[in-house]
XYZ file of C-alpha atoms in Angstrom:
564
model
C 20.961 53.818 1.966
C 23.080 50.804 1.049
C 20.389 49.543 -1.303
C 20.394 52.825 -3.145
C 24.134 52.664 -3.494
C 23.875 49.167 -4.909
C 21.283 50.254 -7.445
C 23.515 53.233 -8.380
C 26.491 50.931 -9.026
C 24.384 48.744 -11.206
C 23.267 51.700 -13.291
C 26.851 52.756 -13.642
C 27.794 49.281 -14.809
C 24.946 49.252 -17.338
C 25.795 52.692 -18.726
C 28.308 53.765 -21.341
C 31.899 54.519 -20.442
C 32.539 57.380 -22.815
C 31.008 60.654 -23.875
C 29.101 61.683 -25.821
C 26.124 59.403 -25.464
C 23.616 58.880 -28.272
C 21.601 62.023 -27.459
C 24.156 63.978 -25.472
C 25.771 65.297 -28.638
C 22.264 66.569 -29.522
C 21.012 67.986 -26.253
C 24.162 69.390 -24.650
C 25.451 71.186 -27.762
C 22.044 72.786 -28.018
C 22.224 73.779 -24.326
C 25.678 75.266 -24.833
C 24.438 77.354 -27.784
C 21.417 78.440 -25.773
C 23.700 80.084 -23.201
C 26.320 81.222 -25.744
C 24.692 82.010 -29.102
C 28.088 82.916 -30.619
C 29.227 79.292 -30.198
C 28.807 77.510 -33.576
C 26.640 80.438 -34.672
C 26.193 79.217 -38.243
C 24.740 75.837 -37.359
C 21.253 75.009 -38.687
C 20.158 72.871 -35.778
C 21.577 75.104 -32.994
C 19.863 78.150 -34.457
C 16.542 76.436 -34.663
C 13.723 76.813 -32.054
C 14.301 75.497 -28.528
C 11.709 72.892 -27.651
C 13.273 71.799 -24.290
C 13.877 75.131 -22.665
C 13.448 73.883 -19.119
C 16.383 71.516 -19.516
C 18.562 74.190 -21.106
C 17.719 76.819 -18.494
C 17.910 74.654 -15.353
C 20.754 72.324 -16.265
C 22.588 73.884 -19.223
C 24.014 76.994 -17.599
C 27.161 75.215 -16.242
C 28.322 74.976 -19.862
C 29.304 78.662 -19.560
C 32.149 77.415 -17.308
C 32.455 73.656 -17.911
C 33.280 71.583 -20.978
C 30.694 69.360 -22.636
C 32.400 66.234 -21.307
C 32.504 67.462 -17.718
C 28.816 68.409 -17.735
C 27.857 65.122 -19.371
C 29.580 63.091 -16.695
C 28.305 65.308 -13.889
C 24.744 65.126 -15.232
C 24.996 61.332 -15.657
C 26.028 60.877 -12.059
C 23.176 63.095 -10.821
C 20.656 61.164 -12.940
C 21.905 57.819 -11.781
C 21.782 58.922 -8.140
C 18.291 60.340 -8.576
C 16.958 57.294 -10.334
C 18.485 55.027 -7.678
C 16.691 56.843 -4.867
C 13.254 56.896 -6.513
C 13.605 53.286 -7.728
C 14.282 52.028 -4.167
C 11.339 54.115 -2.865
C 9.047 52.531 -5.477
C 10.228 49.018 -4.631
C 9.621 49.473 -0.929
C 6.185 50.934 -1.607
C 5.325 47.739 -3.521
C 6.679 45.513 -0.726
C 9.783 44.303 -2.557
C 11.845 43.009 0.280
C 14.937 44.941 1.387
C 17.903 43.993 -0.768
C 16.043 43.016 -3.953
C 15.863 46.449 -5.585
C 19.242 45.930 -7.350
C 17.795 42.807 -8.938
C 14.625 44.610 -10.113
C 16.602 47.523 -11.608
C 18.981 45.112 -13.422
C 15.949 43.316 -14.944
C 14.335 46.616 -15.790
C 17.345 47.865 -17.710
C 17.816 44.572 -19.510
C 14.189 44.553 -20.628
C 14.241 48.172 -21.818
C 17.510 47.585 -23.749
C 16.662 44.115 -25.254
C 12.898 44.022 -25.558
C 11.923 47.499 -26.721
C 9.658 47.890 -29.728
C 10.146 51.527 -30.730
C 13.697 52.171 -29.551
C 13.005 53.764 -26.207
C 15.523 53.643 -23.386
C 15.591 55.051 -19.840
C 19.119 54.686 -18.443
C 21.752 56.329 -20.572
C 23.332 59.737 -21.109
C 22.501 63.114 -19.701
C 19.571 64.685 -21.497
C 16.024 65.892 -20.862
C 14.539 62.413 -21.122
C 16.847 61.004 -18.413
C 15.740 63.722 -15.942
C 12.127 63.404 -16.780
C 11.998 59.639 -16.149
C 13.326 60.215 -12.632
C 10.280 62.346 -11.883
C 7.928 59.861 -13.615
C 9.085 56.982 -11.377
C 8.850 59.237 -8.314
C 5.379 60.393 -9.251
C 4.287 56.770 -9.653
C 5.515 56.046 -6.124
C 3.649 59.089 -4.782
C 0.585 58.069 -6.743
C 0.553 54.676 -5.113
C 1.022 56.077 -1.642
C -1.499 58.918 -2.325
C 0.858 61.686 -1.254
C -0.948 64.253 -3.386
C 0.774 67.359 -2.005
C 4.033 66.083 -3.553
C 2.560 64.087 -6.421
C 1.368 67.024 -8.514
C 4.596 69.112 -8.371
C 6.711 66.067 -9.099
C 4.596 65.038 -12.102
C 4.666 68.644 -13.295
C 8.472 68.514 -13.186
C 8.455 65.427 -15.424
C 6.390 67.335 -17.974
C 8.546 70.458 -17.640
C 11.726 68.624 -18.526
C 10.219 66.490 -21.284
C 6.643 67.264 -22.229
C 5.925 64.137 -24.265
C 7.180 61.714 -21.605
C 5.462 63.601 -18.747
C 2.135 63.866 -20.602
C 2.018 60.192 -21.371
C 2.786 59.445 -17.710
C -0.080 61.751 -16.749
C -2.449 59.912 -19.040
C -1.298 56.578 -17.584
C -1.894 57.795 -14.002
C -5.272 59.209 -14.825
C -6.254 55.953 -16.504
C -5.067 53.982 -13.504
C -7.177 56.148 -11.201
C -10.276 55.739 -13.397
C -9.929 51.964 -13.784
C -9.267 51.526 -10.026
C -12.486 53.368 -9.220
C -14.456 51.350 -11.832
C -13.103 47.953 -10.794
C -13.731 48.639 -7.108
C -17.246 49.817 -8.011
C -17.111 52.837 -5.812
C -18.295 55.694 -8.030
C -18.975 57.673 -4.884
C -15.207 58.357 -4.830
C -15.795 60.667 -7.796
C -17.679 63.004 -5.488
C -14.441 63.603 -3.583
C -12.714 65.188 -6.581
C -13.814 68.730 -5.727
C -12.565 68.343 -2.193
C -9.225 66.970 -3.524
C -8.873 69.954 -5.841
C -9.572 72.353 -2.984
C -7.180 70.748 -0.491
C -4.363 70.498 -3.091
C -4.872 73.920 -4.647
C -1.280 75.027 -4.089
C 0.297 71.764 -5.416
C -2.027 71.905 -8.434
C -1.038 75.477 -9.124
C 2.647 74.487 -9.099
C 1.766 71.577 -11.392
C 0.056 73.808 -13.888
C 3.006 76.288 -13.893
C 5.437 73.455 -14.523
C 3.207 72.020 -17.294
C 3.257 75.470 -18.940
C 7.056 75.576 -18.632
C 7.311 72.260 -20.522
C 4.527 72.542 -23.042
C 4.479 76.193 -24.123
C 7.981 76.167 -25.673
C 7.126 72.994 -27.549
C 3.859 74.429 -28.763
C 5.216 77.864 -29.644
C 7.880 76.595 -32.056
C 5.274 76.405 -34.824
C 3.197 79.374 -33.744
C 3.985 81.348 -36.932
C 4.427 78.435 -39.365
C 2.045 78.134 -42.319
C -0.254 75.054 -42.261
C 1.339 73.576 -45.400
C 4.824 73.876 -43.802
C 3.612 72.119 -40.684
C 2.036 69.365 -42.751
C 5.272 68.919 -44.735
C 7.311 68.767 -41.510
C 4.961 66.149 -40.041
C 5.405 64.029 -43.181
C 9.196 64.351 -42.941
C 9.283 63.428 -39.212
C 6.912 60.459 -39.462
C 7.993 58.898 -42.785
C 11.684 59.910 -43.046
C 13.470 61.252 -40.054
C 12.303 59.268 -36.966
C 10.034 56.675 -38.605
C 11.769 53.973 -36.524
C 10.294 55.545 -33.383
C 6.946 56.651 -34.679
C 5.488 54.438 -37.431
C 4.510 50.880 -36.522
C 4.996 49.588 -40.054
C 8.701 50.582 -39.933
C 9.452 48.619 -36.743
C 11.610 45.555 -37.267
C 9.643 42.358 -37.057
C 11.953 40.923 -34.436
C 11.437 44.015 -32.251
C 7.668 43.676 -32.435
C 7.872 39.964 -31.711
C 10.110 40.253 -28.648
C 7.901 43.039 -27.253
C 4.893 40.781 -27.815
C 6.594 38.096 -25.724
C 7.201 40.718 -23.002
C 3.503 41.711 -22.965
C 2.340 38.074 -22.858
C 4.678 37.391 -19.930
C 3.468 40.563 -18.138
C -0.200 39.590 -18.520
C 0.534 36.050 -17.304
C 2.450 37.152 -14.209
C -0.180 39.668 -13.231
C -2.582 36.769 -12.735
C -0.218 35.399 -10.102
C 0.058 38.577 -8.011
C -2.125 39.224 -5.015
C -4.168 42.169 -6.176
C -3.635 44.665 -3.423
C -4.645 48.202 -4.080
C -1.044 49.199 -4.664
C -0.498 46.527 -7.313
C -3.865 47.325 -8.860
C -2.727 50.876 -9.433
C 0.625 49.674 -10.854
C -1.187 47.162 -13.138
C -3.512 49.782 -14.660
C -0.671 52.277 -15.086
C 1.265 49.752 -17.174
C -1.829 48.385 -18.958
C -2.859 51.862 -20.044
C 0.374 52.128 -21.969
C -0.746 49.201 -24.165
C -3.963 51.009 -25.008
C -1.922 54.096 -26.040
C 0.246 51.884 -28.238
C -2.902 50.331 -29.732
C -4.057 53.855 -30.626
C -0.645 54.456 -32.199
C -1.118 51.301 -34.294
C -4.372 52.679 -35.615
C -2.745 56.005 -36.407
C 0.118 54.250 -38.169
C -2.387 52.497 -40.413
C -4.072 55.774 -41.282
C -0.682 57.408 -42.009
C 0.528 54.616 -44.262
C -2.800 54.469 -46.098
C -2.210 57.995 -47.392
C -5.867 58.711 -47.322
C -7.835 61.804 -46.291
C -6.908 61.228 -42.658
C -3.162 60.671 -43.220
C -2.315 64.335 -42.474
C -4.142 64.167 -39.147
C -2.447 60.853 -38.369
C 0.969 62.314 -39.152
C 0.415 65.231 -36.874
C -0.651 62.855 -34.058
C 2.140 60.342 -34.541
C 4.776 62.985 -33.775
C 4.079 62.383 -30.092
C 5.729 58.917 -29.852
C 2.685 56.681 -29.126
C 4.849 53.615 -28.551
C 7.301 55.259 -26.129
C 5.221 54.847 -22.961
C 4.783 51.061 -23.331
C 8.476 50.573 -23.997
C 9.023 52.061 -20.477
C 5.952 50.923 -18.502
C 5.751 47.227 -19.438
C 9.433 46.520 -18.444
C 8.911 48.495 -15.257
C 5.893 46.531 -14.228
C 7.327 43.169 -15.271
C 10.601 43.685 -13.439
C 8.834 44.525 -10.190
C 6.137 41.878 -10.445
C 8.560 39.214 -11.670
C 10.942 39.709 -8.712
C 8.027 39.948 -6.293
C 6.781 36.519 -7.411
C 10.343 35.136 -7.236
C 10.706 36.351 -3.687
C 7.400 34.701 -2.719
C 8.593 31.454 -4.282
C 11.777 31.634 -2.344
C 9.785 31.916 0.864
C 7.518 29.006 -0.017
C 7.985 25.571 1.522
C 8.092 23.713 -1.817
C 11.612 23.062 -3.017
C 10.575 23.070 -6.677
C 9.311 26.673 -6.355
C 12.571 27.699 -4.742
C 14.532 26.056 -7.543
C 12.507 27.932 -10.186
C 13.062 31.215 -8.344
C 16.813 30.660 -8.008
C 17.122 29.716 -11.696
C 15.309 32.924 -12.690
C 17.523 35.027 -10.392
C 20.724 33.462 -11.705
C 19.487 33.966 -15.266
C 18.977 37.709 -14.632
C 22.462 38.042 -13.126
C 24.139 36.138 -15.979
C 22.189 38.065 -18.585
C 23.195 41.309 -16.916
C 26.877 40.323 -16.910
C 26.627 39.370 -20.637
C 25.026 42.689 -21.433
C 27.675 44.617 -19.535
C 30.372 42.680 -21.331
C 28.926 43.543 -24.693
C 28.730 47.238 -23.683
C 32.460 47.197 -22.812
C 33.579 45.329 -25.928
C 33.479 48.556 -27.922
C 35.209 51.313 -25.956
C 34.013 54.099 -28.341
C 31.371 56.489 -26.999
C 27.840 55.439 -27.875
C 27.322 58.369 -30.255
C 30.430 57.335 -32.258
C 29.419 53.699 -32.185
C 26.153 54.642 -33.805
C 27.501 56.958 -36.483
C 31.141 56.142 -37.423
C 32.127 53.186 -39.613
C 32.368 49.865 -37.828
C 34.282 47.130 -39.592
C 33.296 43.595 -38.595
C 36.235 41.502 -37.388
C 38.561 44.488 -37.922
C 38.610 46.085 -34.528
C 41.944 47.826 -35.056
C 40.686 49.526 -38.219
C 37.449 50.546 -36.431
C 39.409 52.046 -33.531
C 41.847 53.838 -35.827
C 39.008 55.356 -37.784
C 37.549 56.704 -34.550
C 40.863 58.032 -33.379
C 41.577 59.753 -36.732
C 38.060 61.235 -36.669
C 38.884 62.877 -33.356
C 42.303 63.965 -34.514
C 40.759 65.710 -37.512
C 38.127 67.395 -35.303
C 40.696 68.577 -32.755
C 42.852 69.967 -35.539
C 39.801 71.837 -36.861
C 39.166 73.282 -33.361
C 42.720 74.625 -33.174
C 43.260 75.742 -36.748
C 40.008 77.082 -38.212
C 38.048 80.257 -37.479
C 35.389 79.977 -34.798
C 32.708 81.063 -37.218
C 33.631 78.410 -39.796
C 30.781 76.224 -41.150
C 31.549 72.681 -42.308
C 30.024 70.193 -44.703
C 30.484 66.953 -42.775
C 29.901 63.218 -43.394
C 26.174 62.794 -43.188
C 25.943 59.964 -40.667
C 28.346 61.249 -38.012
C 26.903 63.064 -35.027
C 29.865 64.138 -32.906
C 31.520 66.778 -35.110
C 30.288 69.729 -32.993
C 31.234 67.917 -29.788
C 34.861 67.441 -30.787
C 35.530 70.245 -33.313
C 33.426 72.961 -31.687
C 32.418 74.216 -35.145
C 29.048 74.652 -36.902
C 27.698 72.205 -39.488
C 25.735 72.913 -42.608
C 23.484 69.931 -41.914
C 23.635 66.772 -39.803
C 21.244 63.784 -40.007
C 21.044 63.373 -36.258
C 20.575 67.024 -35.446
C 17.157 67.689 -36.996
C 15.421 70.813 -35.771
C 12.212 70.615 -33.756
C 10.182 73.364 -35.473
C 8.366 72.866 -38.759
C 10.299 75.474 -40.758
C 13.605 74.104 -39.546
C 12.629 70.496 -40.395
C 11.726 71.507 -43.942
C 15.004 73.384 -44.303
C 16.884 70.445 -42.808
C 15.344 68.136 -45.424
C 16.208 70.439 -48.306
C 19.813 70.449 -47.176
C 19.961 66.671 -46.642
C 18.423 65.708 -49.940
C 19.474 68.602 -52.159
C 19.192 68.024 -55.889
C 17.204 65.068 -57.223
C 19.977 64.168 -59.650
C 22.631 63.658 -56.977
C 22.370 60.762 -54.554
C 22.773 62.139 -50.989
C 23.428 58.658 -49.596
C 26.907 58.358 -51.146
C 29.916 60.738 -50.670
C 28.780 63.009 -53.471
C 27.134 66.190 -52.309
C 29.299 69.182 -52.821
C 31.968 67.478 -54.865
C 29.338 66.359 -57.344
C 28.352 69.906 -58.391
C 29.254 71.592 -61.629
C 30.853 75.041 -61.772
C 27.581 76.969 -61.897
C 26.160 75.027 -58.951
C 29.328 75.544 -56.961
C 29.149 79.352 -57.509
C 25.500 79.425 -56.583
C 25.933 77.291 -53.553
C 28.881 79.187 -52.025
C 26.992 82.505 -52.609
C 23.841 81.245 -50.874
C 25.395 79.404 -47.932
C 27.878 80.161 -45.183
C 29.895 76.997 -45.801
C 33.655 77.547 -45.512
C 35.120 74.039 -45.144
C 34.588 70.427 -46.081
C 35.614 67.209 -44.280
C 35.474 63.924 -46.153
C 36.809 60.380 -45.732
C 40.255 60.094 -47.321
C 39.113 57.066 -49.304
C 36.639 59.335 -51.059
C 39.400 61.787 -51.939
C 41.273 58.939 -53.611
C 38.146 58.135 -55.610
C 37.443 61.659 -56.653
C 41.001 62.669 -57.515
C 42.615 59.408 -58.745
C 44.676 61.182 -61.393
C 44.447 64.763 -60.138
C 42.445 65.683 -63.268
C 39.588 67.634 -61.655
C 41.007 71.113 -62.073
C 37.762 72.932 -61.298
C 37.605 71.374 -57.780
C 41.337 71.637 -57.266
C 41.000 75.346 -57.937
C 38.071 75.741 -55.536
C 39.260 73.401 -52.721
C 42.487 73.758 -50.757
C 43.523 70.712 -48.804
C 44.550 71.904 -45.347
C 44.549 68.611 -43.326
C 46.463 66.360 -42.997
C 49.531 68.655 -43.478
C 51.352 66.257 -45.786
C 49.612 64.867 -48.870
C 51.078 61.414 -48.293
C 49.756 61.180 -44.723
C 47.013 58.650 -44.182
C 44.638 59.988 -41.556
C 41.197 58.568 -42.734
C 39.696 62.063 -42.930
C 40.664 65.014 -45.115
C 39.780 68.738 -44.547
C 39.388 71.234 -47.348
C 38.973 74.966 -47.233
C 36.429 76.173 -49.789
C 37.426 79.209 -51.772
C 34.749 81.947 -51.889
C 35.852 83.367 -55.243
C 33.590 82.557 -58.153
C 34.959 80.353 -60.870
C 34.275 80.836 -64.555
C 31.724 78.668 -66.244
C 32.974 76.910 -69.349
C 30.672 77.039 -72.357
C 30.623 73.231 -72.471
C 29.408 73.014 -68.879
C 25.929 71.539 -68.687
C 23.159 73.674 -67.255
C 22.735 73.101 -63.510
C 19.567 71.744 -62.017
C 17.342 74.226 -60.196
C 17.980 72.736 -56.763
C 21.294 73.048 -55.020
C 22.432 69.853 -53.216
C 23.209 70.504 -49.582
C 23.678 66.995 -48.377
C 27.448 67.081 -48.067
C 29.557 63.915 -48.224
C 27.870 61.032 -46.519
C 29.284 57.895 -45.025
C 26.383 55.534 -45.664
C 22.644 55.320 -45.828
C 20.454 57.220 -43.474
C 19.265 55.711 -40.238
């Protein structure tokens, strides 16, 4: 019990201090809309298909009574507690001596945070992924101890909450089983499979039901989409939206190199472990993740080649082939590394004890440094990732964040609940603070093919207007403005005040002054970083000298920088 509490406290220390987290603004707003469709009813992302229905149904209903912040914190605490319990169970199963689980979890979090290749993380905010990983670790412990009556339902729960994570864990566990049988050269064990299925009929039935709960919503989102739309959506996902997670060629060289160091260290330490049956299963579980990543590397090559197989490769790469290794290798290395360190401590040679103590102190110091860096910026992770950060100007950075929240809170109190906003492209917390719908948001990309294609058309808009700079709506001519307001539900616009100064330096732009009414801040001379405009719905006359508009209508809105 005390060991679980210690692990929990370490997870708290390693986690963010504010809400929303990186993905909380994505998952929890979607969950709130799932239970209250009238909330932000005009938002593209919220109205798109629901791919994680189990999470929304099981854990999203409190949002009918609680605020987003309260549920985020409540969910975080539950996830940290759950992960603490299953982590200690796994450590004890693998003979990690009592009291060392806090050290293994600290090393695990450090490795996932600092040595990832494709941007995967395990400990963070409250979302479907955080819940799924709890069940993955628990299922690994049950797999090692062969408690099959619990193993199948627990693994099914991992798939139900996040199909991709759970399915990769299933593949890893099946590969570990197969390789264990092959390496032990006991093919006769295969004859026991029918008996296993018969004895565990009820757990397997529960498993299949949970798999259906997780997979069917994800599969059904494209049930009625045309093949060409699905192909276009796959291209967008792999080569534009989340290429930093999916496509090997887009990974930063330093990320690939540091992960390579991690793999080399893992392979080296595995030669020093006594290969008990338990560690053999752990080893093959982790090693299987490398074969999956290798397959992802091949698919990446096919996708980048743009040959006849690129379409198939794009459709396959959507399933995060590098995610499993980002989780499994740090898990195996943290447990094996501490296990070897404990054995060295118990040895009679002083040199081995010194090595073990140095490694332990290094982990502790690295953990303290990582926690210090997390606490240097007090802004919530979602705002750290999306709002401007000015190097060596902390006061300006903090004021920008505070002014962003002030503008959003003003919007919540002074605009209609059905208002739809064009927002700075890179931000991702507008709905969280302002409780209003967005025309488009870079972070909040839909999960279904039709929604992804529509998202891209709104992000990129017209080819003659650069979506990456604060142009968007304010760069339209009169005809385009008329057409855009007639075809969209947009009612308001929020832009950085510095952009207002650039667009209206001498207040000469009468056409936009006539269409836009500045409603925030109240006084024109106030400097609040962000400015809110109400967009008039009345059509404006088109002057004869006005150039003909392009056929596409930009929908990017004002952006605050290049896309991530």
